[in-house]
Amino acid sequence: GGGYERSVPFAFFKSHIPITVLIDGQGAFGSFLYPQLLRDVVQFYADHSGDRLMGYRQSLQEDQQVNVAWFASFILCECALQLPYFFVALRVMTRTHTRADNTQQQQQHHYPEWFRKLTLVYCAHVCTTLIPIWATFATSPNMTMAQKAICISIYAPYFWIPLWLLSKALEVGDAK
């Protein structure tokens, strides 16, 4: 495993903490809890990307078909389940040492088995939540094709990186 196998997830988890707390949380807890600057950031994003889920307050006025209870529940799961995992993952990744693997002549990171299992749960959960989000964008009659492509692309790393980590965690499990 190259350095990217450690640096990509590390950067992903580290960047996801402020995104979860400062941006995504507004979709579950209500923007009234956040300073105006952060509310403006979310509104700017929603206005320019067409994201009818994060900008759902305005979308509800325009499109009564947008039901955001399921999306808010996903964000609650993100805050209650994923956010603690990010901190655990960062701690485990910074405290796990590398050791040379003589058969492959490369360094590999050896994480505790409990962390591998936790990673499997996290990754499967996250990948599953992205499917209805993408489907909502893809089938929205009130989004242009460009807006659909933008929103699907913005959410893409939150599917592909966990899917990649899921495959790595399964690979390690199969090697045992």
Short mmCIF file of C-alpha atoms in Angstrom, two decimals:
data_model
loop_
_atom_site.label_atom_id
_atom_site.label_comp_id
_atom_site.label_asym_id
_atom_site.label_seq_id
_atom_site.Cartn_x
_atom_site.Cartn_y
_atom_site.Cartn_z
CA GLY A 1 0.00 0.00 0.00
CA GLY A 2 1.36 3.34 -1.05
CA GLY A 3 1.28 6.47 1.03
CA TYR A 4 -2.06 7.40 -0.52
CA GLU A 5 -3.68 4.45 1.28
CA ARG A 6 -3.06 6.30 4.51
CA SER A 7 -3.06 9.95 3.42
CA VAL A 8 -6.33 9.88 1.45
CA PRO A 9 -8.47 8.45 4.28
CA PHE A 10 -6.68 10.64 6.83
CA ALA A 11 -7.42 13.80 4.84
CA PHE A 12 -10.97 12.58 4.14
CA PHE A 13 -11.77 12.01 7.83
CA LYS A 14 -10.03 15.18 8.99
CA SER A 15 -11.85 17.37 6.46
CA HIS A 16 -15.17 15.67 7.12
CA ILE A 17 -15.27 16.75 10.80
CA PRO A 18 -15.79 20.49 10.16
CA ILE A 19 -18.05 19.75 7.18
CA THR A 20 -20.28 17.56 9.36
CA VAL A 21 -20.43 19.98 12.28
CA LEU A 22 -20.58 23.32 10.47
CA ILE A 23 -22.34 22.57 7.19
CA ASP A 24 -24.23 19.27 7.15
CA GLY A 25 -25.57 19.69 10.67
CA GLN A 26 -27.72 22.56 9.45
CA GLY A 27 -29.77 20.08 7.45
CA ALA A 28 -30.74 18.18 10.59
CA PHE A 29 -30.66 20.61 13.48
CA GLY A 30 -31.91 23.70 11.70
CA SER A 31 -29.91 26.65 10.53
CA PHE A 32 -31.13 28.84 13.41
CA LEU A 33 -28.47 27.21 15.60
CA TYR A 34 -25.69 28.46 13.34
CA PRO A 35 -24.16 31.90 12.82
CA GLN A 36 -25.36 33.83 9.78
CA LEU A 37 -22.04 33.34 7.97
CA LEU A 38 -22.43 29.52 8.01
CA ARG A 39 -26.10 29.79 6.99
CA ASP A 40 -25.03 31.98 4.10
CA VAL A 41 -22.41 29.43 3.03
CA VAL A 42 -25.02 26.66 2.85
CA GLN A 43 -27.52 28.89 1.06
CA PHE A 44 -24.87 30.04 -1.45
CA TYR A 45 -23.94 26.43 -2.12
CA ALA A 46 -27.58 25.36 -2.51
CA ASP A 47 -28.42 28.30 -4.75
CA HIS A 48 -25.45 27.76 -7.06
CA SER A 49 -25.41 23.97 -7.16
CA GLY A 50 -29.15 23.36 -7.18
CA ASP A 51 -28.82 20.99 -4.21
CA ARG A 52 -32.48 20.72 -3.25
CA LEU A 53 -31.64 18.68 -0.15
CA MET A 54 -29.28 21.12 1.56
CA GLY A 55 -31.38 24.05 0.35
CA TYR A 56 -34.60 22.30 1.24
CA ARG A 57 -36.26 25.24 3.01
CA GLN A 58 -36.48 27.12 -0.26
CA SER A 59 -37.15 23.92 -2.21
CA LEU A 60 -40.19 23.10 -0.09
CA GLN A 61 -41.81 26.33 -1.13
CA GLU A 62 -41.18 25.57 -4.80
CA ASP A 63 -41.59 21.81 -4.86
CA GLN A 64 -43.86 20.12 -2.34
CA GLN A 65 -42.54 16.72 -3.49
CA VAL A 66 -39.21 17.23 -1.75
CA ASN A 67 -39.53 15.25 1.48
CA VAL A 68 -36.52 15.98 3.64
CA ALA A 69 -37.27 13.88 6.73
CA TRP A 70 -35.25 10.98 5.34
CA PHE A 71 -32.35 13.31 4.47
CA ALA A 72 -32.39 14.91 7.92
CA SER A 73 -32.32 11.43 9.45
CA PHE A 74 -29.22 10.61 7.36
CA ILE A 75 -27.54 13.76 8.70
CA LEU A 76 -28.49 12.79 12.26
CA CYS A 77 -26.78 9.44 11.64
CA GLU A 78 -23.78 11.30 10.24
CA CYS A 79 -23.54 13.41 13.40
CA ALA A 80 -24.28 10.61 15.89
CA LEU A 81 -22.48 7.68 14.27
CA GLN A 82 -20.05 8.89 11.63
CA LEU A 83 -18.63 11.91 13.45
CA PRO A 84 -17.35 9.84 16.41
CA TYR A 85 -15.90 7.34 13.91
CA PHE A 86 -13.90 10.16 12.25
CA PHE A 87 -12.20 10.94 15.56
CA VAL A 88 -11.55 7.26 16.28
CA ALA A 89 -10.17 6.72 12.77
CA LEU A 90 -7.82 9.70 13.03
CA ARG A 91 -6.58 8.56 16.42
CA VAL A 92 -6.02 4.97 15.28
CA MET A 93 -4.30 6.13 12.09
CA THR A 94 -1.92 8.43 13.97
CA ARG A 95 -1.08 5.82 16.61
CA THR A 96 -0.68 2.81 14.32
CA HIS A 97 2.85 2.06 13.31
CA THR A 98 4.00 0.59 10.05
CA ARG A 99 6.04 -2.53 9.67
CA ALA A 100 7.77 -4.00 6.67
CA ASP A 101 6.08 -6.86 4.93
CA ASN A 102 8.92 -9.07 3.71
CA THR A 103 6.82 -10.83 1.08
CA GLN A 104 5.79 -7.64 -0.71
CA GLN A 105 8.82 -5.44 0.08
CA GLN A 106 6.61 -2.57 1.16
CA GLN A 107 5.33 -1.06 4.33
CA GLN A 108 1.81 -1.89 5.39
CA HIS A 109 -0.29 -0.40 8.14
CA HIS A 110 -1.63 -2.88 10.63
CA TYR A 111 -4.79 -1.71 12.31
CA PRO A 112 -6.58 -3.50 15.15
CA GLU A 113 -9.27 -5.98 14.14
CA TRP A 114 -11.95 -4.03 16.02
CA PHE A 115 -11.09 -0.99 13.88
CA ARG A 116 -11.34 -3.01 10.67
CA LYS A 117 -14.83 -4.17 11.70
CA LEU A 118 -15.87 -0.64 12.64
CA THR A 119 -14.59 0.55 9.27
CA LEU A 120 -16.69 -2.08 7.49
CA VAL A 121 -19.83 -0.86 9.28
CA TYR A 122 -19.02 2.80 8.62
CA CYS A 123 -18.26 2.28 4.93
CA ALA A 124 -21.28 0.11 4.21
CA HIS A 125 -23.55 2.60 5.97
CA VAL A 126 -22.17 5.62 4.10
CA CYS A 127 -22.29 3.97 0.68
CA THR A 128 -25.88 2.92 1.27
CA THR A 129 -26.96 6.45 2.22
CA LEU A 130 -25.54 7.95 -0.96
CA ILE A 131 -27.76 5.91 -3.29
CA PRO A 132 -31.07 7.63 -2.37
CA ILE A 133 -29.33 11.02 -2.33
CA TRP A 134 -28.03 10.50 -5.86
CA ALA A 135 -31.41 9.11 -6.94
CA THR A 136 -33.11 12.23 -5.62
CA PHE A 137 -30.83 14.41 -7.69
CA ALA A 138 -31.07 12.23 -10.79
CA THR A 139 -34.88 12.18 -10.78
CA SER A 140 -35.56 15.76 -9.67
CA PRO A 141 -37.77 17.49 -12.25
CA ASN A 142 -36.68 20.89 -10.92
CA MET A 143 -32.94 20.51 -11.47
CA THR A 144 -31.15 21.05 -14.75
CA MET A 145 -28.85 18.34 -16.08
CA ALA A 146 -25.89 20.55 -15.12
CA GLN A 147 -27.18 20.90 -11.55
CA LYS A 148 -27.73 17.16 -11.31
CA ALA A 149 -24.18 16.52 -12.52
CA ILE A 150 -22.74 19.10 -10.11
CA CYS A 151 -24.57 17.69 -7.09
CA ILE A 152 -23.80 14.08 -7.91
CA SER A 153 -20.13 15.03 -8.40
CA ILE A 154 -19.96 16.97 -5.12
CA TYR A 155 -21.33 13.98 -3.20
CA ALA A 156 -19.19 11.46 -5.15
CA PRO A 157 -16.14 11.40 -2.81
CA TYR A 158 -18.47 10.49 0.06
CA PHE A 159 -19.37 7.33 -1.84
CA TRP A 160 -16.17 6.39 -3.66
CA ILE A 161 -13.71 6.85 -0.79
CA PRO A 162 -15.78 4.77 1.66
CA LEU A 163 -16.33 2.15 -1.06
CA TRP A 164 -12.57 1.98 -1.62
CA LEU A 165 -11.98 1.73 2.16
CA LEU A 166 -14.62 -1.01 2.34
CA SER A 167 -12.78 -3.01 -0.30
CA LYS A 168 -9.46 -2.52 1.55
CA ALA A 169 -10.99 -3.63 4.86
CA LEU A 170 -12.54 -6.70 3.21
CA GLU A 171 -9.22 -7.47 1.51
CA VAL A 172 -7.38 -7.40 4.84
CA GLY A 173 -10.07 -9.62 6.38
CA ASP A 174 -9.76 -12.15 3.55
CA ALA A 175 -5.98 -12.29 4.01
CA LYS A 176 -6.35 -13.51 7.59
#
